[in-house]
Structure formats: structure tokens, C-alpha cells
Amino acid sequence: MSDPDHDEPADAVERVGADDASKAEVDDGAEPTGSTDASGRSLVRVARWLGIAIAGVLALVAAVNLYTTVGTLIGVWASARYQPLFRAGFDVVVLLVAAAVVVRLARDADAFS
């Protein structure tokens, strides 16, 4: 029941209803920013970076072992006369793959900055 002394325009009532609807859309049930556990997030971040570092070191060791093993295989399979040629070819392939990886990582880094 409306009070004749206190009449509100119809558009004011609609605006209030629209404001309530927009607030409901913004509040999607997520926790407020102040209630997140910062120490838990930083611990997870440190654990992820530690895992990446360990995997990187293992990958580096495996790459060095593969490189030396391929060098040994070239020495076994290729005659002494052609060994320098095979080693140079293998080194060029490794260099090209490494350069492609560096270029890709640099482009990805630029995309995130």
C-alpha cells in the first residue's frame, strides 16, 4: 500500500530493483578477497617452482647424457674418417632445436608481459 504523502516515481523503484539485480550478479558466491589464505597460496607457488626446478635439472642431466651417448654411438657406428662430419651434423641439429626452443619461449614471455 502506497502512502499518498510519500509517492516515489515508478522509475526510481525500477532503478532500485535494477541495482539489486546488478549486485546479485556481481556477488557470484566467491569468497571475499580478504578471506583467502595468502600463506597457503605462497606455499603452493613455492612447491610448484621447486618442482619445475627439479624437473629442469633432471632434464638438463638427461640432455647432457643423451648428447654424450650419441657422440659415443657416432664413434662406434661411423668410420673414423666420417666421425667429424656426423658429429658436426649432430651439433647443428642440437643447435637448431635449442634456438627454436629459445625463440618459442621468448615469444611466450612477450605474450605474458
PDB file of N, CA and C in Angstrom:
ATOM      1  N   MET A   1       0.829  -1.163   0.000  1.00  0.00           N
ATOM      2  CA  MET A   1       0.000   0.000   0.000  1.00  0.00           C
ATOM      3  C   MET A   1       0.871   1.222   0.000  1.00  0.00           C
ATOM      4  N   SER A   2       0.582   2.089  -0.897  1.00  0.00           N
ATOM      5  CA  SER A   2       1.414   3.267  -1.030  1.00  0.00           C
ATOM      6  C   SER A   2       0.877   4.390  -0.182  1.00  0.00           C
ATOM      7  N   ASP A   3       1.761   5.164   0.334  1.00  0.00           N
ATOM      8  CA  ASP A   3       1.429   6.329   1.147  1.00  0.00           C
ATOM      9  C   ASP A   3       1.287   7.509   0.209  1.00  0.00           C
ATOM     10  N   PRO A   4       0.115   8.179   0.206  1.00  0.00           N
ATOM     11  CA  PRO A   4      -0.066   9.270  -0.744  1.00  0.00           C
ATOM     12  C   PRO A   4       0.862  10.432  -0.461  1.00  0.00           C
ATOM     13  N   ASP A   5       1.326  10.588   0.777  1.00  0.00           N
ATOM     14  CA  ASP A   5       2.234  11.686   1.073  1.00  0.00           C
ATOM     15  C   ASP A   5       3.661  11.385   0.617  1.00  0.00           C
ATOM     16  N   HIS A   6       3.942  10.147   0.419  1.00  0.00           N
ATOM     17  CA  HIS A   6       5.318   9.755   0.090  1.00  0.00           C
ATOM     18  C   HIS A   6       5.320   8.901  -1.175  1.00  0.00           C
ATOM     19  N   ASP A   7       4.954   9.482  -2.279  1.00  0.00           N
ATOM     20  CA  ASP A   7       4.929   8.770  -3.547  1.00  0.00           C
ATOM     21  C   ASP A   7       6.301   8.845  -4.196  1.00  0.00           C
ATOM     22  N   GLU A   8       6.793   7.706  -4.631  1.00  0.00           N
ATOM     23  CA  GLU A   8       8.060   7.659  -5.370  1.00  0.00           C
ATOM     24  C   GLU A   8       7.737   7.478  -6.841  1.00  0.00           C
ATOM     25  N   PRO A   9       8.518   8.073  -7.694  1.00  0.00           N
ATOM     26  CA  PRO A   9       8.295   7.839  -9.116  1.00  0.00           C
ATOM     27  C   PRO A   9       8.532   6.368  -9.450  1.00  0.00           C
ATOM     28  N   ALA A  10       7.851   5.885 -10.450  1.00  0.00           N
ATOM     29  CA  ALA A  10       7.952   4.476 -10.838  1.00  0.00           C
ATOM     30  C   ALA A  10       9.353   4.131 -11.307  1.00  0.00           C
ATOM     31  N   ASP A  11      10.029   5.069 -11.968  1.00  0.00           N
ATOM     32  CA  ASP A  11      11.374   4.765 -12.450  1.00  0.00           C
ATOM     33  C   ASP A  11      12.369   4.627 -11.305  1.00  0.00           C
ATOM     34  N   ALA A  12      12.140   5.304 -10.175  1.00  0.00           N
ATOM     35  CA  ALA A  12      13.013   5.162  -9.015  1.00  0.00           C
ATOM     36  C   ALA A  12      12.902   3.762  -8.433  1.00  0.00           C
ATOM     37  N   VAL A  13      11.705   3.222  -8.415  1.00  0.00           N
ATOM     38  CA  VAL A  13      11.503   1.869  -7.908  1.00  0.00           C
ATOM     39  C   VAL A  13      12.188   0.876  -8.843  1.00  0.00           C
ATOM     40  N   GLU A  14      12.086   1.102 -10.150  1.00  0.00           N
ATOM     41  CA  GLU A  14      12.725   0.213 -11.108  1.00  0.00           C
ATOM     42  C   GLU A  14      14.242   0.283 -10.985  1.00  0.00           C
ATOM     43  N   ARG A  15      14.779   1.500 -10.738  1.00  0.00           N
ATOM     44  CA  ARG A  15      16.229   1.631 -10.592  1.00  0.00           C
ATOM     45  C   ARG A  15      16.723   0.884  -9.373  1.00  0.00           C
ATOM     46  N   VAL A  16      15.983   0.944  -8.279  1.00  0.00           N
ATOM     47  CA  VAL A  16      16.389   0.230  -7.073  1.00  0.00           C
ATOM     48  C   VAL A  16      16.397  -1.255  -7.356  1.00  0.00           C
ATOM     49  N   GLY A  17      15.383  -1.734  -8.028  1.00  0.00           N
ATOM     50  CA  GLY A  17      15.335  -3.150  -8.381  1.00  0.00           C
ATOM     51  C   GLY A  17      16.480  -3.538  -9.294  1.00  0.00           C
ATOM     52  N   ALA A  18      16.839  -2.673 -10.234  1.00  0.00           N
ATOM     53  CA  ALA A  18      17.953  -2.957 -11.145  1.00  0.00           C
ATOM     54  C   ALA A  18      19.270  -2.964 -10.396  1.00  0.00           C
ATOM     55  N   ASP A  19      19.411  -2.043  -9.413  1.00  0.00           N
ATOM     56  CA  ASP A  19      20.643  -2.023  -8.626  1.00  0.00           C
ATOM     57  C   ASP A  19      20.789  -3.302  -7.832  1.00  0.00           C
ATOM     58  N   ASP A  20      19.705  -3.787  -7.262  1.00  0.00           N
ATOM     59  CA  ASP A  20      19.763  -5.035  -6.512  1.00  0.00           C
ATOM     60  C   ASP A  20      20.134  -6.198  -7.422  1.00  0.00           C
ATOM     61  N   ALA A  21      19.619  -6.191  -8.652  1.00  0.00           N
ATOM     62  CA  ALA A  21      19.934  -7.258  -9.594  1.00  0.00           C
ATOM     63  C   ALA A  21      21.401  -7.212  -9.990  1.00  0.00           C
ATOM     64  N   SER A  22      21.933  -6.004 -10.201  1.00  0.00           N
ATOM     65  CA  SER A  22      23.341  -5.921 -10.582  1.00  0.00           C
ATOM     66  C   SER A  22      24.247  -6.342  -9.435  1.00  0.00           C
ATOM     67  N   LYS A  23      23.849  -6.047  -8.199  1.00  0.00           N
ATOM     68  CA  LYS A  23      24.641  -6.501  -7.052  1.00  0.00           C
ATOM     69  C   LYS A  23      24.617  -8.014  -6.963  1.00  0.00           C
ATOM     70  N   ALA A  24      23.470  -8.604  -7.257  1.00  0.00           N
ATOM     71  CA  ALA A  24      23.369 -10.059  -7.209  1.00  0.00           C
ATOM     72  C   ALA A  24      24.249 -10.692  -8.276  1.00  0.00           C
ATOM     73  N   GLU A  25      24.372 -10.045  -9.436  1.00  0.00           N
ATOM     74  CA  GLU A  25      25.218 -10.588 -10.485  1.00  0.00           C
ATOM     75  C   GLU A  25      26.689 -10.493 -10.116  1.00  0.00           C
ATOM     76  N   VAL A  26      27.072  -9.420  -9.442  1.00  0.00           N
ATOM     77  CA  VAL A  26      28.462  -9.250  -9.051  1.00  0.00           C
ATOM     78  C   VAL A  26      28.838 -10.240  -7.966  1.00  0.00           C
ATOM     79  N   ASP A  27      27.932 -10.462  -7.012  1.00  0.00           N
ATOM     80  CA  ASP A  27      28.211 -11.393  -5.927  1.00  0.00           C
ATOM     81  C   ASP A  27      27.932 -12.800  -6.423  1.00  0.00           C
ATOM     82  N   ASP A  28      28.961 -13.462  -6.929  1.00  0.00           N
ATOM     83  CA  ASP A  28      28.782 -14.782  -7.509  1.00  0.00           C
ATOM     84  C   ASP A  28      29.064 -15.898  -6.514  1.00  0.00           C
ATOM     85  N   GLY A  29      29.105 -15.582  -5.249  1.00  0.00           N
ATOM     86  CA  GLY A  29      29.325 -16.599  -4.234  1.00  0.00           C
ATOM     87  C   GLY A  29      30.787 -16.840  -3.931  1.00  0.00           C
ATOM     88  N   ALA A  30      31.675 -16.135  -4.590  1.00  0.00           N
ATOM     89  CA  ALA A  30      33.099 -16.309  -4.337  1.00  0.00           C
ATOM     90  C   ALA A  30      33.445 -15.685  -2.996  1.00  0.00           C
ATOM     91  N   GLU A  31      34.498 -16.219  -2.415  1.00  0.00           N
ATOM     92  CA  GLU A  31      34.931 -15.672  -1.132  1.00  0.00           C
ATOM     93  C   GLU A  31      35.467 -14.270  -1.318  1.00  0.00           C
ATOM     94  N   PRO A  32      35.297 -13.414  -0.334  1.00  0.00           N
ATOM     95  CA  PRO A  32      35.883 -12.081  -0.436  1.00  0.00           C
ATOM     96  C   PRO A  32      37.398 -12.170  -0.491  1.00  0.00           C
ATOM     97  N   THR A  33      37.990 -11.158  -1.077  1.00  0.00           N
ATOM     98  CA  THR A  33      39.443 -11.183  -1.261  1.00  0.00           C
ATOM     99  C   THR A  33      40.187 -11.250   0.060  1.00  0.00           C
ATOM    100  N   GLY A  34      39.673 -10.662   1.079  1.00  0.00           N
ATOM    101  CA  GLY A  34      40.376 -10.638   2.356  1.00  0.00           C
ATOM    102  C   GLY A  34      40.384 -11.969   3.066  1.00  0.00           C
ATOM    103  N   SER A  35      39.525 -12.912   2.675  1.00  0.00           N
ATOM    104  CA  SER A  35      39.441 -14.163   3.413  1.00  0.00           C
ATOM    105  C   SER A  35      40.296 -15.269   2.812  1.00  0.00           C
ATOM    106  N   THR A  36      41.071 -14.988   1.772  1.00  0.00           N
ATOM    107  CA  THR A  36      41.916 -16.020   1.199  1.00  0.00           C
ATOM    108  C   THR A  36      43.161 -16.192   2.048  1.00  0.00           C
ATOM    109  N   ASP A  37      43.711 -17.377   2.020  1.00  0.00           N
ATOM    110  CA  ASP A  37      44.887 -17.690   2.818  1.00  0.00           C
ATOM    111  C   ASP A  37      46.127 -17.433   1.974  1.00  0.00           C
ATOM    112  N   ALA A  38      46.777 -16.310   2.199  1.00  0.00           N
ATOM    113  CA  ALA A  38      47.942 -15.917   1.396  1.00  0.00           C
ATOM    114  C   ALA A  38      49.111 -16.860   1.619  1.00  0.00           C
ATOM    115  N   SER A  39      49.303 -17.330   2.850  1.00  0.00           N
ATOM    116  CA  SER A  39      50.438 -18.216   3.109  1.00  0.00           C
ATOM    117  C   SER A  39      50.247 -19.557   2.420  1.00  0.00           C
ATOM    118  N   GLY A  40      49.005 -20.033   2.312  1.00  0.00           N
ATOM    119  CA  GLY A  40      48.744 -21.278   1.599  1.00  0.00           C
ATOM    120  C   GLY A  40      49.021 -21.145   0.123  1.00  0.00           C
ATOM    121  N   ARG A  41      48.635 -20.005  -0.448  1.00  0.00           N
ATOM    122  CA  ARG A  41      48.901 -19.778  -1.861  1.00  0.00           C
ATOM    123  C   ARG A  41      50.395 -19.677  -2.126  1.00  0.00           C
ATOM    124  N   SER A  42      51.125 -18.982  -1.265  1.00  0.00           N
ATOM    125  CA  SER A  42      52.557 -18.835  -1.495  1.00  0.00           C
ATOM    126  C   SER A  42      53.277 -20.172  -1.318  1.00  0.00           C
ATOM    127  N   LEU A  43      52.792 -21.005  -0.415  1.00  0.00           N
ATOM    128  CA  LEU A  43      53.397 -22.319  -0.231  1.00  0.00           C
ATOM    129  C   LEU A  43      53.186 -23.184  -1.471  1.00  0.00           C
ATOM    130  N   VAL A  44      52.011 -23.125  -2.046  1.00  0.00           N
ATOM    131  CA  VAL A  44      51.736 -23.876  -3.277  1.00  0.00           C
ATOM    132  C   VAL A  44      52.597 -23.348  -4.415  1.00  0.00           C
ATOM    133  N   ARG A  45      52.741 -22.025  -4.495  1.00  0.00           N
ATOM    134  CA  ARG A  45      53.577 -21.428  -5.545  1.00  0.00           C
ATOM    135  C   ARG A  45      55.032 -21.862  -5.404  1.00  0.00           C
ATOM    136  N   VAL A  46      55.544 -21.875  -4.184  1.00  0.00           N
ATOM    137  CA  VAL A  46      56.930 -22.303  -3.946  1.00  0.00           C
ATOM    138  C   VAL A  46      57.088 -23.776  -4.309  1.00  0.00           C
ATOM    139  N   ALA A  47      56.109 -24.591  -3.945  1.00  0.00           N
ATOM    140  CA  ALA A  47      56.184 -26.018  -4.266  1.00  0.00           C
ATOM    141  C   ALA A  47      56.182 -26.239  -5.777  1.00  0.00           C
ATOM    142  N   ARG A  48      55.375 -25.473  -6.496  1.00  0.00           N
ATOM    143  CA  ARG A  48      55.358 -25.603  -7.955  1.00  0.00           C
ATOM    144  C   ARG A  48      56.699 -25.210  -8.560  1.00  0.00           C
ATOM    145  N   TRP A  49      57.258 -24.076  -8.113  1.00  0.00           N
ATOM    146  CA  TRP A  49      58.550 -23.637  -8.656  1.00  0.00           C
ATOM    147  C   TRP A  49      59.655 -24.616  -8.293  1.00  0.00           C
ATOM    148  N   LEU A  50      59.578 -25.204  -7.105  1.00  0.00           N
ATOM    149  CA  LEU A  50      60.568 -26.200  -6.709  1.00  0.00           C
ATOM    150  C   LEU A  50      60.463 -27.427  -7.612  1.00  0.00           C
ATOM    151  N   GLY A  51      59.245 -27.851  -7.908  1.00  0.00           N
ATOM    152  CA  GLY A  51      59.048 -28.978  -8.821  1.00  0.00           C
ATOM    153  C   GLY A  51      59.573 -28.676 -10.212  1.00  0.00           C
ATOM    154  N   ILE A  52      59.329 -27.459 -10.684  1.00  0.00           N
ATOM    155  CA  ILE A  52      59.830 -27.062 -12.000  1.00  0.00           C
ATOM    156  C   ILE A  52      61.357 -27.056 -12.005  1.00  0.00           C
ATOM    157  N   ALA A  53      61.959 -26.554 -10.933  1.00  0.00           N
ATOM    158  CA  ALA A  53      63.428 -26.504 -10.853  1.00  0.00           C
ATOM    159  C   ALA A  53      64.021 -27.910 -10.838  1.00  0.00           C
ATOM    160  N   ILE A  54      63.430 -28.813 -10.064  1.00  0.00           N
ATOM    161  CA  ILE A  54      63.940 -30.188 -10.000  1.00  0.00           C
ATOM    162  C   ILE A  54      63.793 -30.867 -11.360  1.00  0.00           C
ATOM    163  N   ALA A  55      62.635 -30.697 -12.001  1.00  0.00           N
ATOM    164  CA  ALA A  55      62.428 -31.295 -13.322  1.00  0.00           C
ATOM    165  C   ALA A  55      63.389 -30.698 -14.342  1.00  0.00           C
ATOM    166  N   GLY A  56      63.676 -29.408 -14.226  1.00  0.00           N
ATOM    167  CA  GLY A  56      64.620 -28.770 -15.136  1.00  0.00           C
ATOM    168  C   GLY A  56      66.029 -29.319 -14.988  1.00  0.00           C
ATOM    169  N   VAL A  57      66.458 -29.523 -13.755  1.00  0.00           N
ATOM    170  CA  VAL A  57      67.799 -30.078 -13.520  1.00  0.00           C
ATOM    171  C   VAL A  57      67.871 -31.505 -14.056  1.00  0.00           C
ATOM    172  N   LEU A  58      66.827 -32.294 -13.799  1.00  0.00           N
ATOM    173  CA  LEU A  58      66.815 -33.663 -14.319  1.00  0.00           C
ATOM    174  C   LEU A  58      66.830 -33.676 -15.848  1.00  0.00           C
ATOM    175  N   ALA A  59      66.087 -32.772 -16.457  1.00  0.00           N
ATOM    176  CA  ALA A  59      66.076 -32.694 -17.919  1.00  0.00           C
ATOM    177  C   ALA A  59      67.444 -32.288 -18.450  1.00  0.00           C
ATOM    178  N   LEU A  60      68.111 -31.381 -17.763  1.00  0.00           N
ATOM    179  CA  LEU A  60      69.443 -30.960 -18.193  1.00  0.00           C
ATOM    180  C   LEU A  60      70.443 -32.117 -18.107  1.00  0.00           C
ATOM    181  N   VAL A  61      70.390 -32.866 -17.025  1.00  0.00           N
ATOM    182  CA  VAL A  61      71.288 -34.017 -16.867  1.00  0.00           C
ATOM    183  C   VAL A  61      71.004 -35.056 -17.955  1.00  0.00           C
ATOM    184  N   ALA A  62      69.719 -35.304 -18.213  1.00  0.00           N
ATOM    185  CA  ALA A  62      69.359 -36.281 -19.249  1.00  0.00           C
ATOM    186  C   ALA A  62      69.815 -35.805 -20.624  1.00  0.00           C
ATOM    187  N   ALA A  63      69.709 -34.505 -20.890  1.00  0.00           N
ATOM    188  CA  ALA A  63      70.137 -33.969 -22.185  1.00  0.00           C
ATOM    189  C   ALA A  63      71.643 -34.109 -22.363  1.00  0.00           C
ATOM    190  N   VAL A  64      72.403 -33.833 -21.310  1.00  0.00           N
ATOM    191  CA  VAL A  64      73.867 -33.974 -21.401  1.00  0.00           C
ATOM    192  C   VAL A  64      74.236 -35.437 -21.620  1.00  0.00           C
ATOM    193  N   ASN A  65      73.566 -36.351 -20.893  1.00  0.00           N
ATOM    194  CA  ASN A  65      73.844 -37.783 -21.085  1.00  0.00           C
ATOM    195  C   ASN A  65      73.484 -38.240 -22.495  1.00  0.00           C
ATOM    196  N   LEU A  66      72.371 -37.768 -23.017  1.00  0.00           N
ATOM    197  CA  LEU A  66      71.982 -38.126 -24.377  1.00  0.00           C
ATOM    198  C   LEU A  66      73.007 -37.609 -25.380  1.00  0.00           C
ATOM    199  N   TYR A  67      73.455 -36.386 -25.171  1.00  0.00           N
ATOM    200  CA  TYR A  67      74.427 -35.785 -26.086  1.00  0.00           C
ATOM    201  C   TYR A  67      75.724 -36.598 -26.107  1.00  0.00           C
ATOM    202  N   THR A  68      76.217 -36.963 -24.941  1.00  0.00           N
ATOM    203  CA  THR A  68      77.466 -37.733 -24.892  1.00  0.00           C
ATOM    204  C   THR A  68      77.270 -39.146 -25.433  1.00  0.00           C
ATOM    205  N   THR A  69      76.096 -39.734 -25.196  1.00  0.00           N
ATOM    206  CA  THR A  69      75.829 -41.079 -25.703  1.00  0.00           C
ATOM    207  C   THR A  69      75.750 -41.084 -27.220  1.00  0.00           C
ATOM    208  N   VAL A  70      75.117 -40.083 -27.794  1.00  0.00           N
ATOM    209  CA  VAL A  70      75.047 -40.001 -29.260  1.00  0.00           C
ATOM    210  C   VAL A  70      76.457 -39.808 -29.822  1.00  0.00           C
ATOM    211  N   GLY A  71      77.268 -39.027 -29.144  1.00  0.00           N
ATOM    212  CA  GLY A  71      78.657 -38.863 -29.574  1.00  0.00           C
ATOM    213  C   GLY A  71      79.407 -40.190 -29.562  1.00  0.00           C
ATOM    214  N   THR A  72      79.166 -40.989 -28.537  1.00  0.00           N
ATOM    215  CA  THR A  72      79.800 -42.310 -28.458  1.00  0.00           C
ATOM    216  C   THR A  72      79.277 -43.231 -29.560  1.00  0.00           C
ATOM    217  N   LEU A  73      77.975 -43.182 -29.807  1.00  0.00           N
ATOM    218  CA  LEU A  73      77.398 -44.005 -30.870  1.00  0.00           C
ATOM    219  C   LEU A  73      77.957 -43.622 -32.235  1.00  0.00           C
ATOM    220  N   ILE A  74      78.162 -42.351 -32.466  1.00  0.00           N
ATOM    221  CA  ILE A  74      78.769 -41.918 -33.729  1.00  0.00           C
ATOM    222  C   ILE A  74      80.174 -42.506 -33.851  1.00  0.00           C
ATOM    223  N   GLY A  75      80.894 -42.532 -32.727  1.00  0.00           N
ATOM    224  CA  GLY A  75      82.238 -43.109 -32.733  1.00  0.00           C
ATOM    225  C   GLY A  75      82.233 -44.602 -33.020  1.00  0.00           C
ATOM    226  N   VAL A  76      81.170 -45.282 -32.587  1.00  0.00           N
ATOM    227  CA  VAL A  76      81.096 -46.729 -32.796  1.00  0.00           C
ATOM    228  C   VAL A  76      80.611 -47.044 -34.208  1.00  0.00           C
ATOM    229  N   TRP A  77      79.575 -46.369 -34.664  1.00  0.00           N
ATOM    230  CA  TRP A  77      78.941 -46.730 -35.935  1.00  0.00           C
ATOM    231  C   TRP A  77      79.630 -46.125 -37.159  1.00  0.00           C
ATOM    232  N   ALA A  78      80.121 -44.921 -37.038  1.00  0.00           N
ATOM    233  CA  ALA A  78      80.722 -44.268 -38.202  1.00  0.00           C
ATOM    234  C   ALA A  78      82.216 -44.571 -38.235  1.00  0.00           C
ATOM    235  N   SER A  79      82.727 -44.670 -39.412  1.00  0.00           N
ATOM    236  CA  SER A  79      84.170 -44.910 -39.514  1.00  0.00           C
ATOM    237  C   SER A  79      84.905 -43.651 -39.071  1.00  0.00           C
ATOM    238  N   ALA A  80      86.155 -43.819 -38.718  1.00  0.00           N
ATOM    239  CA  ALA A  80      86.951 -42.710 -38.195  1.00  0.00           C
ATOM    240  C   ALA A  80      87.017 -41.553 -39.184  1.00  0.00           C
ATOM    241  N   ARG A  81      86.938 -41.890 -40.446  1.00  0.00           N
ATOM    242  CA  ARG A  81      87.042 -40.879 -41.484  1.00  0.00           C
ATOM    243  C   ARG A  81      85.832 -39.932 -41.481  1.00  0.00           C
ATOM    244  N   TYR A  82      84.615 -40.450 -41.158  1.00  0.00           N
ATOM    245  CA  TYR A  82      83.390 -39.652 -41.235  1.00  0.00           C
ATOM    246  C   TYR A  82      82.865 -39.174 -39.874  1.00  0.00           C
ATOM    247  N   GLN A  83      83.536 -39.533 -38.822  1.00  0.00           N
ATOM    248  CA  GLN A  83      83.076 -39.133 -37.484  1.00  0.00           C
ATOM    249  C   GLN A  83      82.953 -37.618 -37.321  1.00  0.00           C
ATOM    250  N   PRO A  84      83.935 -36.820 -37.740  1.00  0.00           N
ATOM    251  CA  PRO A  84      83.779 -35.366 -37.588  1.00  0.00           C
ATOM    252  C   PRO A  84      82.558 -34.824 -38.326  1.00  0.00           C
ATOM    253  N   LEU A  85      82.256 -35.383 -39.481  1.00  0.00           N
ATOM    254  CA  LEU A  85      81.103 -34.944 -40.247  1.00  0.00           C
ATOM    255  C   LEU A  85      79.794 -35.249 -39.504  1.00  0.00           C
ATOM    256  N   PHE A  86      79.679 -36.468 -38.983  1.00  0.00           N
ATOM    257  CA  PHE A  86      78.479 -36.847 -38.229  1.00  0.00           C
ATOM    258  C   PHE A  86      78.341 -36.027 -36.945  1.00  0.00           C
ATOM    259  N   ARG A  87      79.462 -35.816 -36.261  1.00  0.00           N
ATOM    260  CA  ARG A  87      79.408 -35.014 -35.021  1.00  0.00           C
ATOM    261  C   ARG A  87      78.987 -33.573 -35.321  1.00  0.00           C
ATOM    262  N   ALA A  88      79.517 -33.014 -36.400  1.00  0.00           N
ATOM    263  CA  ALA A  88      79.153 -31.645 -36.771  1.00  0.00           C
ATOM    264  C   ALA A  88      77.671 -31.564 -37.146  1.00  0.00           C
ATOM    265  N   GLY A  89      77.197 -32.563 -37.884  1.00  0.00           N
ATOM    266  CA  GLY A  89      75.780 -32.590 -38.248  1.00  0.00           C
ATOM    267  C   GLY A  89      74.887 -32.702 -37.017  1.00  0.00           C
ATOM    268  N   PHE A  90      75.273 -33.552 -36.088  1.00  0.00           N
ATOM    269  CA  PHE A  90      74.502 -33.698 -34.856  1.00  0.00           C
ATOM    270  C   PHE A  90      74.518 -32.403 -34.058  1.00  0.00           C
ATOM    271  N   ASP A  91      75.670 -31.751 -33.974  1.00  0.00           N
ATOM    272  CA  ASP A  91      75.764 -30.485 -33.239  1.00  0.00           C
ATOM    273  C   ASP A  91      74.889 -29.398 -33.874  1.00  0.00           C
ATOM    274  N   VAL A  92      74.832 -29.380 -35.209  1.00  0.00           N
ATOM    275  CA  VAL A  92      73.987 -28.398 -35.894  1.00  0.00           C
ATOM    276  C   VAL A  92      72.515 -28.651 -35.572  1.00  0.00           C
ATOM    277  N   VAL A  93      72.096 -29.911 -35.575  1.00  0.00           N
ATOM    278  CA  VAL A  93      70.708 -30.240 -35.254  1.00  0.00           C
ATOM    279  C   VAL A  93      70.381 -29.821 -33.823  1.00  0.00           C
ATOM    280  N   VAL A  94      71.256 -30.118 -32.887  1.00  0.00           N
ATOM    281  CA  VAL A  94      71.042 -29.726 -31.490  1.00  0.00           C
ATOM    282  C   VAL A  94      70.968 -28.207 -31.368  1.00  0.00           C
ATOM    283  N   LEU A  95      71.835 -27.504 -32.075  1.00  0.00           N
ATOM    284  CA  LEU A  95      71.840 -26.047 -32.040  1.00  0.00           C
ATOM    285  C   LEU A  95      70.536 -25.470 -32.606  1.00  0.00           C
ATOM    286  N   LEU A  96      70.043 -26.013 -33.705  1.00  0.00           N
ATOM    287  CA  LEU A  96      68.804 -25.531 -34.303  1.00  0.00           C
ATOM    288  C   LEU A  96      67.600 -25.787 -33.400  1.00  0.00           C
ATOM    289  N   VAL A  97      67.551 -26.952 -32.783  1.00  0.00           N
ATOM    290  CA  VAL A  97      66.444 -27.259 -31.855  1.00  0.00           C
ATOM    291  C   VAL A  97      66.497 -26.319 -30.651  1.00  0.00           C
ATOM    292  N   ALA A  98      67.681 -26.106 -30.109  1.00  0.00           N
ATOM    293  CA  ALA A  98      67.821 -25.200 -28.961  1.00  0.00           C
ATOM    294  C   ALA A  98      67.416 -23.779 -29.334  1.00  0.00           C
ATOM    295  N   ALA A  99      67.807 -23.329 -30.513  1.00  0.00           N
ATOM    296  CA  ALA A  99      67.427 -21.982 -30.951  1.00  0.00           C
ATOM    297  C   ALA A  99      65.915 -21.862 -31.121  1.00  0.00           C
ATOM    298  N   ALA A 100      65.275 -22.902 -31.669  1.00  0.00           N
ATOM    299  CA  ALA A 100      63.819 -22.889 -31.827  1.00  0.00           C
ATOM    300  C   ALA A 100      63.120 -22.834 -30.470  1.00  0.00           C
ATOM    301  N   VAL A 101      63.633 -23.552 -29.491  1.00  0.00           N
ATOM    302  CA  VAL A 101      63.048 -23.527 -28.149  1.00  0.00           C
ATOM    303  C   VAL A 101      63.206 -22.149 -27.524  1.00  0.00           C
ATOM    304  N   VAL A 102      64.358 -21.546 -27.677  1.00  0.00           N
ATOM    305  CA  VAL A 102      64.595 -20.211 -27.110  1.00  0.00           C
ATOM    306  C   VAL A 102      63.667 -19.183 -27.754  1.00  0.00           C
ATOM    307  N   VAL A 103      63.512 -19.245 -29.059  1.00  0.00           N
ATOM    308  CA  VAL A 103      62.615 -18.310 -29.751  1.00  0.00           C
ATOM    309  C   VAL A 103      61.189 -18.496 -29.273  1.00  0.00           C
ATOM    310  N   ARG A 104      60.748 -19.733 -29.139  1.00  0.00           N
ATOM    311  CA  ARG A 104      59.376 -20.008 -28.677  1.00  0.00           C
ATOM    312  C   ARG A 104      59.164 -19.495 -27.260  1.00  0.00           C
ATOM    313  N   LEU A 105      60.113 -19.738 -26.383  1.00  0.00           N
ATOM    314  CA  LEU A 105      59.992 -19.267 -25.004  1.00  0.00           C
ATOM    315  C   LEU A 105      59.998 -17.745 -24.933  1.00  0.00           C
ATOM    316  N   ALA A 106      60.801 -17.115 -25.770  1.00  0.00           N
ATOM    317  CA  ALA A 106      60.844 -15.652 -25.785  1.00  0.00           C
ATOM    318  C   ALA A 106      59.520 -15.077 -26.268  1.00  0.00           C
ATOM    319  N   ARG A 107      58.917 -15.686 -27.270  1.00  0.00           N
ATOM    320  CA  ARG A 107      57.606 -15.218 -27.746  1.00  0.00           C
ATOM    321  C   ARG A 107      56.531 -15.411 -26.687  1.00  0.00           C
ATOM    322  N   ASP A 108      56.571 -16.542 -25.995  1.00  0.00           N
ATOM    323  CA  ASP A 108      55.597 -16.789 -24.929  1.00  0.00           C
ATOM    324  C   ASP A 108      55.794 -15.795 -23.794  1.00  0.00           C
ATOM    325  N   ALA A 109      57.036 -15.464 -23.488  1.00  0.00           N
ATOM    326  CA  ALA A 109      57.308 -14.496 -22.413  1.00  0.00           C
ATOM    327  C   ALA A 109      56.797 -13.120 -22.801  1.00  0.00           C
ATOM    328  N   ASP A 110      56.919 -12.737 -24.064  1.00  0.00           N
ATOM    329  CA  ASP A 110      56.406 -11.450 -24.532  1.00  0.00           C
ATOM    330  C   ASP A 110      54.892 -11.419 -24.463  1.00  0.00           C
ATOM    331  N   ALA A 111      54.246 -12.533 -24.677  1.00  0.00           N
ATOM    332  CA  ALA A 111      52.784 -12.581 -24.649  1.00  0.00           C
ATOM    333  C   ALA A 111      52.259 -12.355 -23.233  1.00  0.00           C
ATOM    334  N   PHE A 112      53.012 -12.738 -22.223  1.00  0.00           N
ATOM    335  CA  PHE A 112      52.562 -12.593 -20.845  1.00  0.00           C
ATOM    336  C   PHE A 112      52.977 -11.285 -20.211  1.00  0.00           C
ATOM    337  N   SER A 113      53.789 -10.494 -20.890  1.00  0.00           N
ATOM    338  CA  SER A 113      54.231  -9.244 -20.275  1.00  0.00           C
ATOM    339  C   SER A 113      53.353  -8.088 -20.660  1.00  0.00           C
TER     340      SER A 113
END
